[in-house]
């Protein structure tokens, strides 16, 4: 086995470990981000629905709701609908601002893109369609896009051969 083959296998192992970290990040964060986005849509829709009835139905709508709920005056209907619209609007606004402050959707998209890039890189490297030097450069470029994704500890085995030893290719093990 040549040194180049050993280094190629080491890089493939590193790519696999990084992809495992990326996939763990996606499993942990994708559902939460999607739930937050869906809840924001539902709350915004409810706010529109609570204001649409009085806006479109006017007094007859208010009287109908008053009779249905057994309220004493239609003023209570207006107050109730306005309060509900306020509560769901504030909820939607808070969720939207949380998502923007954390840049959740952009991060998720970046991680998904890097996952695909690493998969392609592994295929090119595995089938010998890419030089080792170019593969290392691409690996570093791809992983630099997602510094917020932490590595998954490699239980039961250490880092690939050559990592951290003198003479290992420059930049390996960094991301």
PDB file of C-alpha atoms in Angstrom, residues 25-118:
ATOM      1  CA  UNK A  25     -26.751  18.303  13.451  1.00  0.00           C
ATOM      2  CA  UNK A  26     -29.513  17.913  10.866  1.00  0.00           C
ATOM      3  CA  UNK A  27     -31.321  15.254  12.914  1.00  0.00           C
ATOM      4  CA  UNK A  28     -31.194  17.461  16.004  1.00  0.00           C
ATOM      5  CA  UNK A  29     -32.100  20.780  14.393  1.00  0.00           C
ATOM      6  CA  UNK A  30     -34.196  20.187  11.267  1.00  0.00           C
ATOM      7  CA  UNK A  31     -37.405  19.129  13.099  1.00  0.00           C
ATOM      8  CA  UNK A  32     -37.226  22.008  15.585  1.00  0.00           C
ATOM      9  CA  UNK A  33     -36.629  24.601  12.870  1.00  0.00           C
ATOM     10  CA  UNK A  34     -39.443  23.200  10.728  1.00  0.00           C
ATOM     11  CA  UNK A  35     -41.844  23.093  13.698  1.00  0.00           C
ATOM     12  CA  UNK A  36     -41.042  26.709  14.513  1.00  0.00           C
ATOM     13  CA  UNK A  37     -41.639  27.758  10.896  1.00  0.00           C
ATOM     14  CA  UNK A  38     -44.924  25.841  10.720  1.00  0.00           C
ATOM     15  CA  UNK A  39     -46.118  27.266  14.022  1.00  0.00           C
ATOM     16  CA  UNK A  40     -45.330  30.778  12.787  1.00  0.00           C
ATOM     17  CA  UNK A  41     -47.467  30.152   9.697  1.00  0.00           C
ATOM     18  CA  UNK A  42     -50.346  28.790  11.774  1.00  0.00           C
ATOM     19  CA  UNK A  43     -50.233  31.704  14.229  1.00  0.00           C
ATOM     20  CA  UNK A  44     -50.119  34.268  11.423  1.00  0.00           C
ATOM     21  CA  UNK A  45     -53.074  32.573   9.739  1.00  0.00           C
ATOM     22  CA  UNK A  46     -55.044  32.576  12.980  1.00  0.00           C
ATOM     23  CA  UNK A  47     -54.384  36.292  13.419  1.00  0.00           C
ATOM     24  CA  UNK A  48     -55.767  36.889   9.952  1.00  0.00           C
ATOM     25  CA  UNK A  49     -58.782  34.676  10.644  1.00  0.00           C
ATOM     26  CA  UNK A  50     -59.592  36.438  13.936  1.00  0.00           C
ATOM     27  CA  UNK A  51     -59.613  39.811  12.208  1.00  0.00           C
ATOM     28  CA  UNK A  52     -61.261  38.648   8.964  1.00  0.00           C
ATOM     29  CA  UNK A  53     -64.604  37.761  10.553  1.00  0.00           C
ATOM     30  CA  UNK A  54     -65.348  41.205  11.967  1.00  0.00           C
ATOM     31  CA  UNK A  55     -63.770  42.967   8.990  1.00  0.00           C
ATOM     32  CA  UNK A  56     -65.816  41.090   6.415  1.00  0.00           C
ATOM     33  CA  UNK A  57     -68.936  40.206   8.425  1.00  0.00           C
ATOM     34  CA  UNK A  58     -69.312  43.403  10.402  1.00  0.00           C
ATOM     35  CA  UNK A  59     -72.232  43.738  12.827  1.00  0.00           C
ATOM     36  CA  UNK A  60     -74.104  40.597  11.666  1.00  0.00           C
ATOM     37  CA  UNK A  61     -70.973  38.517  12.283  1.00  0.00           C
ATOM     38  CA  UNK A  62     -70.527  39.978  15.773  1.00  0.00           C
ATOM     39  CA  UNK A  63     -74.177  39.322  16.659  1.00  0.00           C
ATOM     40  CA  UNK A  64     -73.907  35.734  15.383  1.00  0.00           C
ATOM     41  CA  UNK A  65     -70.824  35.048  17.501  1.00  0.00           C
ATOM     42  CA  UNK A  66     -72.507  36.763  20.467  1.00  0.00           C
ATOM     43  CA  UNK A  67     -75.506  34.404  20.235  1.00  0.00           C
ATOM     44  CA  UNK A  68     -73.289  31.320  19.664  1.00  0.00           C
ATOM     45  CA  UNK A  69     -71.111  32.035  22.691  1.00  0.00           C
ATOM     46  CA  UNK A  70     -73.963  33.314  24.838  1.00  0.00           C
ATOM     47  CA  UNK A  71     -72.319  36.685  25.476  1.00  0.00           C
ATOM     48  CA  UNK A  72     -74.286  39.631  26.821  1.00  0.00           C
ATOM     49  CA  UNK A  73     -73.056  42.221  24.291  1.00  0.00           C
ATOM     50  CA  UNK A  74     -71.387  42.170  20.899  1.00  0.00           C
ATOM     51  CA  UNK A  75     -68.681  44.444  22.337  1.00  0.00           C
ATOM     52  CA  UNK A  76     -67.342  41.383  24.155  1.00  0.00           C
ATOM     53  CA  UNK A  77     -67.076  39.625  20.765  1.00  0.00           C
ATOM     54  CA  UNK A  78     -64.941  42.456  19.394  1.00  0.00           C
ATOM     55  CA  UNK A  79     -62.754  42.479  22.491  1.00  0.00           C
ATOM     56  CA  UNK A  80     -62.330  38.700  22.465  1.00  0.00           C
ATOM     57  CA  UNK A  81     -61.421  38.574  18.767  1.00  0.00           C
ATOM     58  CA  UNK A  82     -59.011  41.487  19.093  1.00  0.00           C
ATOM     59  CA  UNK A  83     -57.374  39.891  22.122  1.00  0.00           C
ATOM     60  CA  UNK A  84     -56.999  36.552  20.322  1.00  0.00           C
ATOM     61  CA  UNK A  85     -55.577  38.292  17.244  1.00  0.00           C
ATOM     62  CA  UNK A  86     -53.126  40.180  19.465  1.00  0.00           C
ATOM     63  CA  UNK A  87     -51.947  37.040  21.269  1.00  0.00           C
ATOM     64  CA  UNK A  88     -51.361  34.984  18.120  1.00  0.00           C
ATOM     65  CA  UNK A  89     -49.750  37.937  16.322  1.00  0.00           C
ATOM     66  CA  UNK A  90     -47.301  38.456  19.169  1.00  0.00           C
ATOM     67  CA  UNK A  91     -46.559  34.719  19.193  1.00  0.00           C
ATOM     68  CA  UNK A  92     -45.863  34.741  15.446  1.00  0.00           C
ATOM     69  CA  UNK A  93     -43.682  37.836  15.768  1.00  0.00           C
ATOM     70  CA  UNK A  94     -41.643  36.324  18.603  1.00  0.00           C
ATOM     71  CA  UNK A  95     -41.073  33.079  16.701  1.00  0.00           C
ATOM     72  CA  UNK A  96     -40.101  34.985  13.558  1.00  0.00           C
ATOM     73  CA  UNK A  97     -37.584  37.101  15.449  1.00  0.00           C
ATOM     74  CA  UNK A  98     -36.109  34.074  17.208  1.00  0.00           C
ATOM     75  CA  UNK A  99     -35.602  32.387  13.841  1.00  0.00           C
ATOM     76  CA  UNK A 100     -34.014  35.524  12.376  1.00  0.00           C
ATOM     77  CA  UNK A 101     -31.723  36.097  15.348  1.00  0.00           C
ATOM     78  CA  UNK A 102     -30.474  32.518  15.202  1.00  0.00           C
ATOM     79  CA  UNK A 103     -30.363  32.527  11.394  1.00  0.00           C
ATOM     80  CA  UNK A 104     -31.867  29.042  11.628  1.00  0.00           C
ATOM     81  CA  UNK A 105     -33.053  28.556   8.056  1.00  0.00           C
ATOM     82  CA  UNK A 106     -29.798  29.806   6.537  1.00  0.00           C
ATOM     83  CA  UNK A 107     -27.750  27.556   8.815  1.00  0.00           C
ATOM     84  CA  UNK A 108     -29.909  24.575   7.991  1.00  0.00           C
ATOM     85  CA  UNK A 109     -29.537  25.242   4.260  1.00  0.00           C
ATOM     86  CA  UNK A 110     -25.761  25.609   4.626  1.00  0.00           C
ATOM     87  CA  UNK A 111     -25.445  22.345   6.497  1.00  0.00           C
ATOM     88  CA  UNK A 112     -27.604  20.504   3.960  1.00  0.00           C
ATOM     89  CA  UNK A 113     -25.486  21.891   1.101  1.00  0.00           C
ATOM     90  CA  UNK A 114     -22.214  20.933   2.803  1.00  0.00           C
ATOM     91  CA  UNK A 115     -23.579  17.453   3.425  1.00  0.00           C
ATOM     92  CA  UNK A 116     -24.166  17.044  -0.311  1.00  0.00           C
ATOM     93  CA  UNK A 117     -20.752  18.528  -1.137  1.00  0.00           C
ATOM     94  CA  UNK A 118     -18.991  16.141   1.252  1.00  0.00           C
TER      95      UNK A 118
END
